[in-house]
PDB file of C-alpha atoms in Angstrom:
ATOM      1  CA  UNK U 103       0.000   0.000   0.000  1.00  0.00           C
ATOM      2  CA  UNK U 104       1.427   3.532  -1.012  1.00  0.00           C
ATOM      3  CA  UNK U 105       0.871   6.202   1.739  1.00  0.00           C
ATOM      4  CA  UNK U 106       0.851   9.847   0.943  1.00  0.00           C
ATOM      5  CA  UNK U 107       4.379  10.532   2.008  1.00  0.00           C
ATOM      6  CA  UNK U 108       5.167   8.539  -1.066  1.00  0.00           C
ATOM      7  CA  UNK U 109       3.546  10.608  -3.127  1.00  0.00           C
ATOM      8  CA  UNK U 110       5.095  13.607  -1.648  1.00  0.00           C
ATOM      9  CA  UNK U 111       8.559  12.319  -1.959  1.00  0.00           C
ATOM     10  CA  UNK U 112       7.727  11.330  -5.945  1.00  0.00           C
ATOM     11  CA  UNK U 113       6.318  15.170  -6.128  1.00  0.00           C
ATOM     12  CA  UNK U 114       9.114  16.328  -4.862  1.00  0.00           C
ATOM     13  CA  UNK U 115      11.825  14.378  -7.145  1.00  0.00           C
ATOM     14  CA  UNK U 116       9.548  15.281 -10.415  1.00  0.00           C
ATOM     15  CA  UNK U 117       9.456  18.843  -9.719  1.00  0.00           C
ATOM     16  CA  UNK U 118      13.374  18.688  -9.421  1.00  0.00           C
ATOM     17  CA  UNK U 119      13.876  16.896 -12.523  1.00  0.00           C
ATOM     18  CA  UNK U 120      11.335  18.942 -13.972  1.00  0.00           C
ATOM     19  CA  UNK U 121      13.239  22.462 -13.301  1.00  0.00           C
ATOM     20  CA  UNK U 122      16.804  20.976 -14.306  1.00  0.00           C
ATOM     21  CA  UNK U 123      15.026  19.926 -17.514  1.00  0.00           C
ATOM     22  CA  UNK U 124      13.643  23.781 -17.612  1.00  0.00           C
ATOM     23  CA  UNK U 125      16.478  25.062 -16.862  1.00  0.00           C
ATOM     24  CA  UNK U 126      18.570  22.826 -19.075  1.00  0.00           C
ATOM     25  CA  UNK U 127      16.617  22.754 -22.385  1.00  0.00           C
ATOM     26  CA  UNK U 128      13.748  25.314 -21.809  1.00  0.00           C
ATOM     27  CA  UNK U 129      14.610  28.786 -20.610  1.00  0.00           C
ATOM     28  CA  UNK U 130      15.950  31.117 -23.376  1.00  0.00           C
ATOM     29  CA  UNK U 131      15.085  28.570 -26.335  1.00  0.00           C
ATOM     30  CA  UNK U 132      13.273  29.741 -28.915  1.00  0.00           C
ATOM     31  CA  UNK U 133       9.813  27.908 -27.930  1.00  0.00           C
ATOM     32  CA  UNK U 134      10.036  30.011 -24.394  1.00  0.00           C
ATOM     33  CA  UNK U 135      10.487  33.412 -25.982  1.00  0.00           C
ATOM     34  CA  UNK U 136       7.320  32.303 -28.929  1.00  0.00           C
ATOM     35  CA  UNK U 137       5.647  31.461 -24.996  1.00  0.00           C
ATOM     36  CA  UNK U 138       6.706  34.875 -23.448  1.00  0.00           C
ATOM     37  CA  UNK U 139       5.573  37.177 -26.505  1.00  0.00           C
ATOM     38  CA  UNK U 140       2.308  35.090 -26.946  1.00  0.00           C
ATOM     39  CA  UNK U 141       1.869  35.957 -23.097  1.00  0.00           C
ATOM     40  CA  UNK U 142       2.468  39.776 -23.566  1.00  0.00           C
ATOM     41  CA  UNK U 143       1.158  40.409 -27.242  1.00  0.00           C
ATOM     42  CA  UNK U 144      -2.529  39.603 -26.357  1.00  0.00           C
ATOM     43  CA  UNK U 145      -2.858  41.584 -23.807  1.00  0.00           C
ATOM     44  CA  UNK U 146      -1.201  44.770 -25.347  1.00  0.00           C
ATOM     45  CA  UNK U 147      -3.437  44.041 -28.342  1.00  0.00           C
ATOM     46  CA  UNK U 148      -6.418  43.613 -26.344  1.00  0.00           C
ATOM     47  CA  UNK U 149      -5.804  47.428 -24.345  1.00  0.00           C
ATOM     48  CA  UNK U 150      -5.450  49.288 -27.107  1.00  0.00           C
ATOM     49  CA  UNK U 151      -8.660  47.407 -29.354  1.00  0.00           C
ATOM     50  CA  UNK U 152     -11.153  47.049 -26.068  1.00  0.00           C
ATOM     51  CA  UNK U 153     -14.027  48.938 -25.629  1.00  0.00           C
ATOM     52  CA  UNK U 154     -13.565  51.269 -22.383  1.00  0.00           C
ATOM     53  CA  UNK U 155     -17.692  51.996 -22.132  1.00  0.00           C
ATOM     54  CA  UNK U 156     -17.952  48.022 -21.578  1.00  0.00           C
ATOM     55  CA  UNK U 157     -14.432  47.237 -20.324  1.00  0.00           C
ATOM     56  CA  UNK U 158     -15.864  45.613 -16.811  1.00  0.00           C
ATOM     57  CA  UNK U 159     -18.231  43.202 -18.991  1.00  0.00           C
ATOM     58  CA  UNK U 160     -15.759  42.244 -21.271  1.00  0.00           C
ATOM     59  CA  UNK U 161     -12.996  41.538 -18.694  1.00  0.00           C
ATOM     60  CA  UNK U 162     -15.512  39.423 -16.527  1.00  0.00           C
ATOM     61  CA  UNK U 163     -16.469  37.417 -19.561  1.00  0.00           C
ATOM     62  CA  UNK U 164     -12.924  36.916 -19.990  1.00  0.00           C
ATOM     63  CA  UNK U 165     -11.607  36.491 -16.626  1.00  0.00           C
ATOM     64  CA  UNK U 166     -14.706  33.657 -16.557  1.00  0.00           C
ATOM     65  CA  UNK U 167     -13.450  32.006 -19.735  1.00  0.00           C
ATOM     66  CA  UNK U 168      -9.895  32.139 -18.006  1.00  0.00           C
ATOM     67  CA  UNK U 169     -10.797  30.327 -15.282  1.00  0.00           C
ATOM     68  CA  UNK U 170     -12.543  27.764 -16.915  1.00  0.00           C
ATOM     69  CA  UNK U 171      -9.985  27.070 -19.704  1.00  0.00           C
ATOM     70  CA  UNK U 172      -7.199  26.918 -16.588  1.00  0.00           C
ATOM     71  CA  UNK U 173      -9.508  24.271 -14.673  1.00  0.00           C
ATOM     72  CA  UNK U 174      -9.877  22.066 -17.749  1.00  0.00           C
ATOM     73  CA  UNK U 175      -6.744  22.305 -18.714  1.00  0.00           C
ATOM     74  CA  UNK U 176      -5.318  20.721 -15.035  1.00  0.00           C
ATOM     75  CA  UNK U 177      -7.654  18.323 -15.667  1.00  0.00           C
ATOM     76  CA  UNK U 178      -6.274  17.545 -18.938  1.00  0.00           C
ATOM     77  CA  UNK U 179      -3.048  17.249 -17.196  1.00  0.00           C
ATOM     78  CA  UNK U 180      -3.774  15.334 -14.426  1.00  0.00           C
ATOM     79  CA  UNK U 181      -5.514  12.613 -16.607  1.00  0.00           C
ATOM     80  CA  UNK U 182      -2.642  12.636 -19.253  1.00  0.00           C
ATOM     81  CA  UNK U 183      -4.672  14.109 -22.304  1.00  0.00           C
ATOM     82  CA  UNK U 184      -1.602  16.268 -23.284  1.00  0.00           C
ATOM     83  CA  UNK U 185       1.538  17.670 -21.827  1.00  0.00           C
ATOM     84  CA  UNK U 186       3.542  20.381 -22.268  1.00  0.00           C
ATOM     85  CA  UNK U 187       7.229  20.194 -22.635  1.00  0.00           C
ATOM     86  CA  UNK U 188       7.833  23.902 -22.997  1.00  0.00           C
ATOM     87  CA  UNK U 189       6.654  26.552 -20.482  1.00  0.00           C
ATOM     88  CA  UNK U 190       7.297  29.579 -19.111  1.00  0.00           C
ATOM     89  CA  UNK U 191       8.317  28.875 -15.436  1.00  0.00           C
ATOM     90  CA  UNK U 192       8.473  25.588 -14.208  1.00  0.00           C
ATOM     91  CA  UNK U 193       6.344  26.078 -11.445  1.00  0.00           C
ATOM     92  CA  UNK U 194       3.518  26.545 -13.079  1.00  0.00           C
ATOM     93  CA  UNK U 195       1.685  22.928 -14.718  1.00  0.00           C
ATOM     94  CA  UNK U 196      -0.685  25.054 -17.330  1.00  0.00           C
ATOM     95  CA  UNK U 197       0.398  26.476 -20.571  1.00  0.00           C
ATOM     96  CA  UNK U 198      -0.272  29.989 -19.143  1.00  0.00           C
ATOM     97  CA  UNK U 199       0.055  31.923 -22.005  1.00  0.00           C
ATOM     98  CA  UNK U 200      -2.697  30.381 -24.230  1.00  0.00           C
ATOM     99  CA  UNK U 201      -4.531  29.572 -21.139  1.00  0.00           C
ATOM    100  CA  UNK U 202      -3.995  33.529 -19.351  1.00  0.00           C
ATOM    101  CA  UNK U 203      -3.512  35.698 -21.987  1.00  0.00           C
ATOM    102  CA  UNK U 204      -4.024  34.214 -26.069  1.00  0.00           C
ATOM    103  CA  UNK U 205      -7.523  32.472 -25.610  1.00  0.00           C
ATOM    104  CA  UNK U 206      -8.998  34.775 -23.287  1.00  0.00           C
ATOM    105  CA  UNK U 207      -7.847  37.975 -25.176  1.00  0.00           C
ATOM    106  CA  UNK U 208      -9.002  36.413 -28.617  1.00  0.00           C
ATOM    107  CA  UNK U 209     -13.034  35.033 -26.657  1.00  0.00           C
ATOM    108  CA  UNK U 210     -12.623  38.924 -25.025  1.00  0.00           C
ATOM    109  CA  UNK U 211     -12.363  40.610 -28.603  1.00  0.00           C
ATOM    110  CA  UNK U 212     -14.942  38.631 -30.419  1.00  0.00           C
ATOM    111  CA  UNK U 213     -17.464  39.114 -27.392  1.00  0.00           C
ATOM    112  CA  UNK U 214     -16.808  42.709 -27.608  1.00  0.00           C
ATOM    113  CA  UNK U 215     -17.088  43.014 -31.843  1.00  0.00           C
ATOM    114  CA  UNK U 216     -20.510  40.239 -32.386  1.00  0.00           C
ATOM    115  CA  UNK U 217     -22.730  41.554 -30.412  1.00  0.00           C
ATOM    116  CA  UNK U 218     -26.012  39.678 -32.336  1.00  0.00           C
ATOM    117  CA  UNK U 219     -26.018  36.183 -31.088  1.00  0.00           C
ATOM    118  CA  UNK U 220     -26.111  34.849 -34.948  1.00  0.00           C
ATOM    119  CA  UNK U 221     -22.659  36.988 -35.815  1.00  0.00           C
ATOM    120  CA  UNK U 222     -21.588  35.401 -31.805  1.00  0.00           C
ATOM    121  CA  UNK U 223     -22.119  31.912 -33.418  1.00  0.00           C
ATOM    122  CA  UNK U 224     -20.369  32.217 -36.402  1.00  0.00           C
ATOM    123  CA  UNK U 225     -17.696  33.903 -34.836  1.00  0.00           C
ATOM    124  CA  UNK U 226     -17.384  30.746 -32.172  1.00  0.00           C
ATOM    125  CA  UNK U 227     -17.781  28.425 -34.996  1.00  0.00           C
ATOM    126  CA  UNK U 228     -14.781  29.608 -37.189  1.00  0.00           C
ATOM    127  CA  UNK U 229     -12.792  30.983 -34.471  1.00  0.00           C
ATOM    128  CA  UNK U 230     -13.136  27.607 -32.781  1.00  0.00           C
ATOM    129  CA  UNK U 231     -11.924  25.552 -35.802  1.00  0.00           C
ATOM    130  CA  UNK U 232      -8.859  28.161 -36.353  1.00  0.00           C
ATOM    131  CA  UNK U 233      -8.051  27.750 -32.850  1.00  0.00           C
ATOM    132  CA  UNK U 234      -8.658  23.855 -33.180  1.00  0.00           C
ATOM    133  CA  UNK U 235      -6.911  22.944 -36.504  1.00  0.00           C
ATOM    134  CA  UNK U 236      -4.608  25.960 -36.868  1.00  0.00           C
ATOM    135  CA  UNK U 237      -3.608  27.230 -33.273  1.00  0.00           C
ATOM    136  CA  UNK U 238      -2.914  23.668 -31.841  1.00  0.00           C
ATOM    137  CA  UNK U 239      -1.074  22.139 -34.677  1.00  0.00           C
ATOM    138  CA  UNK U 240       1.424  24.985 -34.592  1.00  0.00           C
ATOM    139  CA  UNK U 241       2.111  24.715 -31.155  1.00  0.00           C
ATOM    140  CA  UNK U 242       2.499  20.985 -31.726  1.00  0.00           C
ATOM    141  CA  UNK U 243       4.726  21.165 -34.767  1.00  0.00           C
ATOM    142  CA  UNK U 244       7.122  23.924 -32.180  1.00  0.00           C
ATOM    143  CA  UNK U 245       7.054  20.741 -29.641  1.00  0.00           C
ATOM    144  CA  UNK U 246       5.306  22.865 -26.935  1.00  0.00           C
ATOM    145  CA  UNK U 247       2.155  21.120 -26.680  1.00  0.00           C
ATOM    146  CA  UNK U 248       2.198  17.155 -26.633  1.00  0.00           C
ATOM    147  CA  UNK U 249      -1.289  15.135 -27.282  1.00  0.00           C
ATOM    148  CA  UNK U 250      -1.336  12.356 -25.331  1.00  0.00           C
ATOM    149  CA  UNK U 251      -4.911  11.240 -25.337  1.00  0.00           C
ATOM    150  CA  UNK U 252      -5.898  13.732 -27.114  1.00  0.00           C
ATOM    151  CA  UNK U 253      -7.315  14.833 -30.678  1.00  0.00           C
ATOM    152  CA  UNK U 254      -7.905  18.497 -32.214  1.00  0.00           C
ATOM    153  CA  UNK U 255     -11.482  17.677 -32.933  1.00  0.00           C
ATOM    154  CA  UNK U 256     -12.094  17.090 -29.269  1.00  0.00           C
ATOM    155  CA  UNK U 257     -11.340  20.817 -28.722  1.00  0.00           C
ATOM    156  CA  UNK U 258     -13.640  21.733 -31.378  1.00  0.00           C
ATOM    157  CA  UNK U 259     -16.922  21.821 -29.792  1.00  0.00           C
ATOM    158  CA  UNK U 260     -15.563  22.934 -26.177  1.00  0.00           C
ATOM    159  CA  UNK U 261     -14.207  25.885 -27.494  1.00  0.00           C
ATOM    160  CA  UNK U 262     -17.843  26.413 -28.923  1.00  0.00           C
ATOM    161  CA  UNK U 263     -19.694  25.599 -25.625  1.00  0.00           C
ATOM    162  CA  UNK U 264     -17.277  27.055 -23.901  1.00  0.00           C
ATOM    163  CA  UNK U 265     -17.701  30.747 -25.143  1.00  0.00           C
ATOM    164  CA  UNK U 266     -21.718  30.764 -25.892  1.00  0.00           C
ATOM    165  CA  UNK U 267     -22.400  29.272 -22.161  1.00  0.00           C
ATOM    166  CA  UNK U 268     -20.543  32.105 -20.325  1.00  0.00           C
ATOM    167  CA  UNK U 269     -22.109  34.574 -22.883  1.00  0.00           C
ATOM    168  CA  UNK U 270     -25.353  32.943 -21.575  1.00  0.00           C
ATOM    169  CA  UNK U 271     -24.387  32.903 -18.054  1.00  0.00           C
ATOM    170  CA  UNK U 272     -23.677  36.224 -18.365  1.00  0.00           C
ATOM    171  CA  UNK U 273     -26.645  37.902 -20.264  1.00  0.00           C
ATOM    172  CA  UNK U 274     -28.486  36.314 -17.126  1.00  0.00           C
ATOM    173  CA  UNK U 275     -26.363  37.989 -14.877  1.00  0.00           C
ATOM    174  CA  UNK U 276     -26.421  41.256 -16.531  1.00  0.00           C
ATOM    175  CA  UNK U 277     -30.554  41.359 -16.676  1.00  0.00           C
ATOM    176  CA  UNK U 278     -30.512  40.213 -13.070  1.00  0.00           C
ATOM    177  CA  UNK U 279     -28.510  42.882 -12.232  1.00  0.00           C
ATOM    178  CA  UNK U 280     -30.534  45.581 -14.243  1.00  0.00           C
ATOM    179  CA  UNK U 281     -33.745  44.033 -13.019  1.00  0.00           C
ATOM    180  CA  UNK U 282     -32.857  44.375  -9.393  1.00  0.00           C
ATOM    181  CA  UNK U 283     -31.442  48.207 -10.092  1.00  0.00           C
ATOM    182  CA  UNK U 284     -34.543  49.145 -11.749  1.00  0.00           C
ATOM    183  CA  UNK U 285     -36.751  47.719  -8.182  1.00  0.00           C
ATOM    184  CA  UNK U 286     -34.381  49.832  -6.155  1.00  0.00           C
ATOM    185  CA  UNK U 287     -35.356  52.945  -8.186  1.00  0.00           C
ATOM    186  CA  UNK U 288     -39.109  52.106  -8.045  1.00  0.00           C
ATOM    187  CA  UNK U 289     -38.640  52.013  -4.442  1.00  0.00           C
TER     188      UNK U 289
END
């Protein structure tokens, strides 16, 4: 029988060999500086192009979408869908700049430019399958990302889903919110 002390020890020896192999082969090569601008360009991109009269609604749907693409991508992780060889810092287990700064930036912008849920859907549609069958097999072909257990068309429809539910979510929110400021004024 293992016991968790075990497990710590193992944790403990991977992230070692895990930063020696950053340090080693990662850091400086040319897959961490593609990784470092595709963390910054986004979001310099996204300040100058976002709308300022909606900035709080546009940065809550995409600190939402953030959250969500970080949580299923640990869980992609921890059940061994993909890996990622390259990375930032080795202390981080996501791929933080698609996950923190391209996706998010990229769901933020076309929230902000189709407004009508028909140009929203055709937006999610082909931005999903660039993101799917473009995005993925570049950062596959520069070794980065690693698909284990894992196909493009899988991503497909979750990148679909995945922007039209919190675009749902929060239209809800939104009229909840007006709805209950409108009762305080009738008050």
């Amino acid at each position: 029988m293992i016991s968790y002390k075990e497990i710590e020890q193992l944790r403990g020896q991977l992230a070692e060999l895990e930063q020696q192999f950053w340090l080693d082969h990662v850091l400086f090569s040319i897959q961490w500086w593609i990784l470092l601008a595709t963390l910054l360009i986004p979001w310099v991109v996204w300040w100058r192009l976002v709308d300022k009269r909606n900035f709080k609604v546009i940065l809550l749907y995409g600190l939402i979408i953030m959250v969500l693409i970080n949580i299923m991508d640990h869980t992609g992780l921890q059940l061994r869908l993909w890996s990622y060889k390259y990375k930032l810092s080795p202390l981080v287990p996501i791929l933080s700049p698609i996950d923190l700064s391209l996706l998010p930036v990229l769901y933020m912008l076309m929230y902000q430019y189709f407004r009508s849920w028909k140009a929203f859907w055709i937006a999610q549609i082909v931005g999903a399958a660039v993101f799917s069958f473009v995005g993925e097999p570049i950062f596959v072909a520069l070794g980065i990302y690693r698909m284990l257990n894992w196909e493009h068309y899988y991503s497909y429809p979750i990148y679909i889903a995945l922007a039209v539910l919190i675009r749902c979510f929060l239209v809800l929110l939104l009229k909840k919110s007006s709805d209950r400021l409108e009762d305080k004024r009738a008050q």
